[in-house]
Coordinates of C-alpha atoms and ligand atoms in Angstrom, one line a residue:
M151 CA -26.1 -143.6 45.6
S152 CA -24.4 -140.7 43.9
S153 CA -21.2 -139.5 45.7
K154 CA -20.9 -136.0 46.8
P155 CA -18.7 -134.0 44.3
S156 CA -15.4 -132.8 45.7
T157 CA -15.2 -129.1 46.6
I158 CA -13.9 -126.8 43.9
P159 CA -11.2 -124.7 45.6
L160 CA -10.7 -121.0 45.2
A161 CA -7.1 -121.2 43.9
V162 CA -4.6 -124.0 44.1
P163 CA -1.1 -124.3 42.6
N164 CA -0.6 -125.6 39.0
L165 CA 2.7 -127.5 39.2
L166 CA 2.4 -129.5 36.0
G167 CA 5.5 -128.0 34.2
A168 CA 9.2 -128.3 34.9
E169 CA 8.7 -128.0 38.7
A170 CA 9.5 -131.6 39.6
R171 CA 12.5 -131.7 37.4
Y172 CA 14.0 -128.5 38.7
L173 CA 13.4 -129.6 42.3
Q174 CA 15.2 -132.9 41.6
E175 CA 18.1 -130.7 40.3
C176 CA 18.3 -128.9 43.6
I177 CA 18.5 -132.3 45.4
T178 CA 21.1 -133.7 43.0
S179 CA 23.3 -130.6 43.1
T180 CA 22.7 -130.2 46.9
F181 CA 21.9 -126.5 46.4
V182 CA 18.8 -126.5 48.6
S183 CA 19.6 -123.4 50.7
S184 CA 19.7 -119.6 50.1
V185 CA 22.5 -119.7 47.4
G186 CA 22.1 -121.4 44.1
P187 CA 21.6 -121.0 40.4
F188 CA 17.8 -120.9 40.4
V189 CA 17.9 -117.9 42.9
N190 CA 20.1 -115.9 40.5
Q191 CA 18.1 -116.9 37.4
F192 CA 14.7 -116.1 39.1
E193 CA 16.0 -112.7 40.2
A194 CA 17.2 -111.9 36.7
E195 CA 14.0 -113.0 35.1
L196 CA 11.9 -111.0 37.5
A197 CA 13.9 -107.8 36.9
T198 CA 13.4 -108.2 33.2
L199 CA 9.7 -108.9 33.5
T200 CA 9.2 -105.9 35.7
G201 CA 11.4 -103.6 33.7
T202 CA 13.7 -102.7 36.6
E203 CA 17.5 -102.7 37.0
A204 CA 17.4 -105.4 39.6
A205 CA 15.3 -107.7 41.7
T206 CA 15.9 -109.6 44.9
V207 CA 13.9 -112.6 46.1
V208 CA 12.8 -113.0 49.8
C209 CA 10.8 -115.4 52.0
S210 CA 7.4 -113.7 51.5
G211 CA 5.4 -110.9 49.9
T212 CA 4.9 -109.4 53.4
V213 CA 8.7 -109.3 53.9
A214 CA 9.2 -107.9 50.4
L215 CA 7.0 -104.9 51.3
Q216 CA 8.6 -104.5 54.6
M217 CA 12.1 -104.5 53.2
A218 CA 11.2 -102.1 50.4
L219 CA 10.2 -99.6 53.1
T220 CA 13.3 -100.3 55.3
G221 CA 15.6 -100.2 52.2
L222 CA 14.1 -96.7 51.4
G223 CA 14.9 -95.5 55.0
I224 CA 11.3 -95.5 56.1
G225 CA 10.6 -96.7 59.7
P226 CA 9.8 -95.4 63.2
G227 CA 8.2 -91.9 63.2
D228 CA 6.9 -92.3 59.6
L229 CA 3.5 -92.8 58.1
V230 CA 2.7 -94.8 55.0
M231 CA -0.6 -94.1 53.1
M232 CA -2.3 -97.3 51.9
P233 CA -5.7 -98.6 51.1
S234 CA -7.8 -100.2 53.9
L235 CA -9.3 -102.6 51.3
S236 CA -6.4 -105.0 51.1
F237 CA -5.0 -108.2 52.6
I238 CA -3.9 -107.4 56.2
A239 CA -0.2 -108.2 55.1
T240 CA 0.0 -104.7 53.4
A241 CA -0.5 -103.0 56.8
N242 CA 1.6 -105.6 58.7
S243 CA 4.6 -104.9 56.5
V244 CA 4.4 -101.2 57.4
S245 CA 4.1 -102.1 61.1
H246 CA 7.1 -104.5 60.9
S247 CA 9.2 -101.7 59.3
G248 CA 8.5 -99.6 62.4
A249 CA 6.3 -97.1 60.5
K250 CA 2.6 -96.7 60.9
P251 CA -0.1 -97.2 58.2
W252 CA -2.5 -94.4 57.3
L253 CA -5.5 -96.3 56.1
I254 CA -7.4 -94.7 53.2
D255 CA -10.7 -95.6 51.4
C256 CA -10.7 -96.9 47.9
D257 CA -12.1 -95.5 44.7
V258 CA -15.6 -96.7 44.0
Q259 CA -14.8 -97.4 40.3
S260 CA -11.4 -99.1 40.5
W261 CA -11.3 -100.4 44.1
T262 CA -7.8 -99.1 44.3
L263 CA -6.4 -96.4 46.6
D264 CA -8.5 -93.2 46.3
L265 CA -5.8 -90.7 45.2
G266 CA -8.2 -87.8 45.3
L267 CA -8.9 -88.6 48.9
C268 CA -5.2 -88.9 49.6
R269 CA -4.6 -85.5 48.2
E270 CA -7.5 -84.0 50.2
L271 CA -6.0 -85.5 53.4
L272 CA -2.5 -84.4 52.6
E273 CA -3.8 -80.9 52.1
R274 CA -6.0 -80.8 55.1
E275 CA -4.1 -82.9 57.8
T276 CA -0.4 -82.4 56.9
E277 CA 2.0 -79.5 56.5
P278 CA 5.5 -79.2 54.9
D279 CA 8.1 -80.6 57.3
G280 CA 10.9 -78.4 56.0
N281 CA 12.7 -81.3 54.3
G282 CA 10.5 -81.6 51.2
G283 CA 8.2 -84.0 52.9
R284 CA 5.0 -83.6 55.0
R285 CA 4.3 -83.8 58.7
H286 CA 1.0 -85.1 59.8
R287 CA -0.2 -82.3 62.2
E288 CA -2.1 -84.3 64.8
S289 CA 0.3 -87.3 65.2
G290 CA 3.5 -85.5 64.4
L291 CA 4.5 -88.3 62.2
S292 CA 6.2 -87.8 58.8
V293 CA 4.3 -88.9 55.7
R294 CA 7.0 -90.6 53.8
A295 CA 5.5 -93.1 51.3
I296 CA 2.4 -94.2 49.5
M297 CA 1.7 -97.9 49.1
P298 CA -0.9 -98.5 46.4
V299 CA -2.3 -102.0 46.1
M300 CA -2.9 -103.7 42.7
I301 CA -6.0 -105.3 44.1
M302 CA -6.5 -108.9 42.7
G303 CA -4.1 -107.9 39.9
A304 CA -5.8 -104.7 38.7
T305 CA -3.5 -102.2 37.1
L306 CA -3.2 -98.6 38.4
D307 CA -3.1 -95.1 37.0
F308 CA 0.6 -95.0 37.6
G309 CA 0.9 -91.4 36.2
A310 CA -1.5 -90.1 38.8
V311 CA 0.2 -92.1 41.6
V312 CA 3.7 -90.9 40.7
G313 CA 2.5 -87.4 40.1
L314 CA 0.9 -87.2 43.6
A315 CA 4.0 -88.7 45.2
K316 CA 6.3 -86.2 43.6
E317 CA 4.1 -83.3 44.6
Y318 CA 4.2 -84.2 48.3
G319 CA 7.7 -85.7 48.5
L320 CA 6.6 -89.3 49.0
R321 CA 8.2 -92.6 48.0
V322 CA 6.1 -95.2 46.1
V323 CA 6.2 -98.9 47.1
V324 CA 3.7 -100.8 44.9
D325 CA 2.0 -103.8 46.5
A326 CA 1.9 -105.9 43.3
A327 CA 1.7 -109.1 45.4
A328 CA -1.0 -110.6 43.2
A329 CA -0.2 -108.7 40.0
I330 CA 2.7 -110.4 38.3
G331 CA 2.5 -109.8 34.6
A332 CA 0.5 -106.6 34.9
E333 CA 1.4 -103.5 32.8
A334 CA 0.8 -99.8 33.0
K335 CA -0.9 -97.7 30.4
G336 CA 0.3 -98.2 26.9
G337 CA 2.0 -101.5 27.8
V338 CA 4.7 -99.8 29.9
A339 CA 6.5 -102.0 32.3
L340 CA 5.8 -101.3 36.0
G341 CA 9.5 -100.5 36.5
A342 CA 9.4 -97.7 33.9
T343 CA 6.6 -95.8 35.7
G344 CA 8.8 -93.9 38.1
V345 CA 7.8 -95.8 41.3
D346 CA 10.5 -96.7 43.7
A347 CA 9.8 -100.5 44.3
I348 CA 7.5 -103.1 43.1
C349 CA 6.7 -106.1 45.4
Y350 CA 5.4 -109.5 44.5
S351 CA 4.2 -112.5 46.5
F352 CA 4.7 -116.1 45.5
N353 CA 2.3 -117.6 48.1
G354 CA 0.5 -120.8 47.3
N355 CA -2.6 -119.1 46.0
K356 CA -0.9 -116.5 43.8
T357 CA -0.7 -116.8 40.0
I358 CA 3.0 -117.8 40.3
T359 CA 4.0 -119.7 43.4
C360 CA 7.2 -120.9 45.1
G361 CA 5.2 -122.4 47.9
G362 CA 6.0 -119.2 49.7
G363 CA 8.2 -116.3 48.8
G364 CA 8.3 -112.7 47.6
C365 CA 10.4 -110.3 45.5
V366 CA 11.3 -106.6 45.5
A367 CA 12.2 -105.1 42.1
G368 CA 13.7 -101.6 41.7
G369 CA 16.8 -99.6 41.1
A370 CA 20.2 -101.3 41.5
A371 CA 21.2 -99.4 44.6
L372 CA 18.0 -100.0 46.5
I373 CA 17.9 -103.7 45.6
G374 CA 21.6 -104.1 46.6
R375 CA 20.8 -102.5 50.0
I376 CA 17.9 -104.8 50.5
R377 CA 19.8 -107.9 49.5
H378 CA 22.5 -107.0 52.0
L379 CA 20.0 -106.4 54.8
C380 CA 18.1 -109.7 54.1
S381 CA 21.2 -111.8 54.2
T382 CA 22.4 -110.9 57.7
A383 CA 24.3 -107.8 56.5
R384 CA 27.3 -110.0 55.9
V385 CA 30.4 -108.4 54.5
G386 CA 32.8 -110.7 52.6
R387 CA 33.2 -114.4 53.2
D388 CA 34.0 -114.4 56.9
Y389 CA 31.5 -113.8 59.7
D390 CA 31.7 -110.0 59.5
H391 CA 28.3 -108.2 59.7
D392 CA 28.2 -104.4 59.5
E393 CA 24.7 -103.8 61.0
I394 CA 21.7 -105.7 62.4
G395 CA 20.4 -107.7 59.4
Y396 CA 17.7 -110.2 58.7
N397 CA 17.6 -113.7 57.5
F398 CA 14.8 -113.2 54.9
R399 CA 16.2 -115.0 51.9
M400 CA 14.5 -117.2 49.6
T401 CA 16.0 -120.8 49.1
N402 CA 17.1 -122.3 45.8
V403 CA 14.3 -124.9 46.3
Q404 CA 11.7 -122.1 46.3
A405 CA 13.4 -120.4 43.4
A406 CA 13.4 -123.6 41.4
L407 CA 9.6 -123.7 41.6
G408 CA 9.5 -120.0 40.6
V409 CA 11.6 -120.5 37.5
A410 CA 9.5 -123.4 36.4
Q411 CA 6.3 -121.3 37.1
L412 CA 7.6 -118.3 35.2
E413 CA 8.1 -120.4 32.1
R414 CA 4.3 -120.7 31.9
L415 CA 3.3 -117.2 32.9
D416 CA 1.7 -116.4 29.6
D417 CA -0.4 -119.6 29.7
F418 CA -1.4 -118.8 33.3
L419 CA -2.4 -115.3 32.4
A420 CA -4.5 -116.5 29.5
A421 CA -6.2 -119.0 31.7
K422 CA -7.0 -116.3 34.3
Q423 CA -8.4 -114.1 31.5
R424 CA -10.6 -116.9 30.2
I425 CA -12.0 -117.4 33.7
R426 CA -12.6 -113.7 34.1
D427 CA -14.5 -113.6 30.8
A428 CA -16.7 -116.4 31.9
Y429 CA -17.6 -114.8 35.2
A430 CA -18.1 -111.4 33.5
K431 CA -20.6 -113.1 31.0
L432 CA -22.5 -114.7 33.9
A433 CA -22.7 -111.3 35.8
G434 CA -23.9 -109.8 32.5
R435 CA -27.1 -111.9 32.7
Y436 CA -28.1 -110.1 36.0
P437 CA -27.1 -106.5 35.4
D438 CA -29.4 -105.1 38.2
H439 CA -27.7 -107.4 40.7
L440 CA -24.1 -108.2 39.6
S441 CA -21.1 -106.6 38.1
P442 CA -17.7 -108.1 37.3
F443 CA -14.6 -107.0 39.3
P444 CA -13.3 -103.7 38.0
Q445 CA -10.8 -103.7 35.1
P446 CA -9.2 -100.3 34.9
E447 CA -8.8 -99.2 31.3
A448 CA -5.4 -97.8 31.4
G449 CA -3.1 -100.8 31.1
R450 CA -3.1 -104.6 31.6
S451 CA -4.8 -106.1 34.6
V452 CA -4.0 -109.8 35.3
H453 CA -7.1 -111.1 37.1
W454 CA -5.5 -113.1 39.9
F455 CA -9.0 -113.4 41.4
S456 CA -12.1 -112.9 39.4
G457 CA -15.8 -113.1 40.1
F458 CA -18.5 -110.5 40.6
W459 CA -20.0 -108.2 43.2
Y460 CA -23.5 -107.7 44.3
R461 CA -24.8 -104.1 43.6
G462 CA -28.3 -104.5 44.9
D463 CA -29.8 -103.4 48.3
D464 CA -30.8 -106.7 49.9
E465 CA -28.2 -107.1 52.6
S466 CA -29.1 -110.7 53.3
L467 CA -28.4 -111.9 49.7
P468 CA -24.5 -112.0 49.8
D469 CA -24.5 -114.4 52.8
A470 CA -27.3 -116.4 51.2
F471 CA -25.3 -116.7 48.0
R472 CA -22.1 -117.8 49.9
A473 CA -24.1 -120.5 51.7
H474 CA -25.7 -121.7 48.4
M475 CA -22.3 -122.0 46.8
Q476 CA -20.8 -123.8 49.8
A477 CA -23.7 -126.2 49.7
A478 CA -22.9 -126.8 46.0
A479 CA -19.3 -127.7 47.0
I480 CA -17.8 -124.5 45.7
D481 CA -15.3 -122.8 47.9
L482 CA -16.8 -119.3 48.1
R483 CA -15.7 -117.4 51.2
S484 CA -15.9 -113.8 52.4
F485 CA -13.5 -111.4 50.8
W486 CA -10.9 -109.4 52.8
K487 CA -12.4 -107.5 55.7
P488 CA -11.0 -104.0 55.5
I489 CA -7.9 -103.4 57.6
H490 CA -9.4 -100.6 59.7
L491 CA -12.0 -103.1 61.0
Q492 CA -9.3 -105.6 62.0
E493 CA -8.4 -105.8 65.7
P494 CA -4.8 -104.8 65.5
Y495 CA -5.6 -101.7 63.4
R496 CA -8.7 -100.5 65.2
N497 CA -6.9 -97.4 66.4
A498 CA -4.8 -96.8 63.3
L499 CA -5.1 -93.5 61.6
A500 CA -7.8 -93.9 59.0
S501 CA -10.0 -91.9 56.6
N502 CA -13.8 -92.3 56.4
M503 CA -14.5 -95.6 54.7
P504 CA -17.9 -95.6 53.0
V505 CA -16.7 -97.4 49.9
A506 CA -14.6 -100.2 51.5
E507 CA -17.3 -100.8 54.2
G508 CA -20.0 -100.9 51.6
L509 CA -18.2 -103.2 49.3
W510 CA -16.3 -106.0 51.1
R511 CA -19.2 -108.2 52.0
R512 CA -20.6 -108.0 48.5
I513 CA -17.5 -109.2 46.7
F514 CA -17.5 -112.9 45.5
P515 CA -14.1 -114.3 44.5
L516 CA -15.0 -117.4 42.5
P517 CA -12.7 -120.4 41.8
C518 CA -9.8 -119.3 39.6
S519 CA -7.0 -121.9 39.5
T520 CA -5.2 -121.8 36.2
H521 CA -6.0 -125.4 35.5
L522 CA -9.6 -125.1 36.4
G523 CA -11.3 -127.4 33.8
D524 CA -14.3 -126.7 31.7
E525 CA -16.4 -129.1 33.6
D526 CA -15.7 -127.4 37.0
L527 CA -16.0 -123.9 35.5
A528 CA -19.5 -125.0 34.2
R529 CA -20.4 -126.4 37.6
V530 CA -19.5 -123.0 39.2
I531 CA -21.6 -121.1 36.6
D532 CA -24.6 -123.4 36.8
A533 CA -24.6 -123.2 40.6
A534 CA -24.4 -119.3 40.5
D535 CA -27.1 -119.2 37.8
A536 CA -29.4 -121.4 40.0
F537 CA -29.1 -118.8 42.8
W538 CA -29.5 -115.6 40.8
A539 CA -32.0 -116.7 38.1
P540 CA -35.0 -116.3 40.5
H541 CA -33.9 -112.8 41.4
V542 CA -34.1 -111.3 37.9
Ligands
LIG258 C1 -0.8 -112.1 49.0 C2 -0.8 -110.7 49.3 C3 0.2 -110.2 50.2 C4 1.2 -111.0 51.1 O1 2.0 -111.9 50.5 P1 2.6 -113.1 51.3 O2 3.5 -113.8 50.4 O3 1.4 -114.0 51.7 O4 3.3 -112.5 52.6 C5 0.2 -108.8 50.4 N1 -0.6 -108.0 49.7 C6 -1.5 -108.4 48.9 C7 -2.4 -107.5 48.2 C8 -1.7 -109.9 48.7 O5 -2.6 -110.3 47.8

């Protein structure tokens, strides 16, 4: 009897570097809580990598986005433009800040926020508020920020994002949750593009993980403000607090993992690229049916997830392919359901969504752990070939 092969997961942590040693250091030194040398080191390294003056680490990517908005003074009465094709956390972070999301369709080529549509809506549905910003006419809310998402690690046209934001008096908070290591056009660091804040996630399935965690990178004043808010707004060494703060810090234990993971970022990114190339090659065998995930030309994308999408017309094929892969013990699930279709955001302000609604069921994120072996990669490709070959 042959035993059933174990399921190849979508993305699991690769903890084969200095992780165990650094965790042991936390135990030995007793620095297991929110103060400690790994926290400081991780923050310094993240600021350098991002090209910002400073960075502060927090307990999740969702919280990083929320605190970037709060730190910029965005909250109740405000609107934040963001793509509907994202993980729900992007919208949740806006809600937690007290502001409301304005959900916008994505661009059909890049799958990132459709900036042309943003401009059209700003022109048609908002008016100058007299303070350099824009008031949304129907809701009366102030459009204060734009939150583009680097979907699956794709880079953005930062020049266009920042140009639009300047024109309409908006702040830019980048959801780079899954995009650590990405660069703007010409190899420019994200921090040198003119955006206000860049937010990362270190959740278990991200390229770099701390188990859980997040980071906001940006200017020194903004980051100082966020750090203060996230550590109970404490002043000095005694129990003095000058406002209602949060306990949103990352622990030294999480940061120890982060420091060890960052040491191998280049290797991880190379592994992700190799996996992307393999899936792009596979998609290339079925050009009438499949295309790889977009890779915007202007800059470096980091392929947190890779795979392909179905471009044909047979609406039953995507689910049939998912079932086929599951039966072959490959963890292929549905991609993110757009946020405007999610129960809590059903009544959110939203654009028309032909692109996001047409795309999401056709997207197939395939296994992409950085230590995915050749044998497993071949198993994924063979299983996919077995499904698509009869459809050529
Ligand atoms: C992972 C992710 C988040 C949320 O990060 P958490 O650390 O899970 O809170 C937000 N946005 C995007 C695009 C993500 O991929």
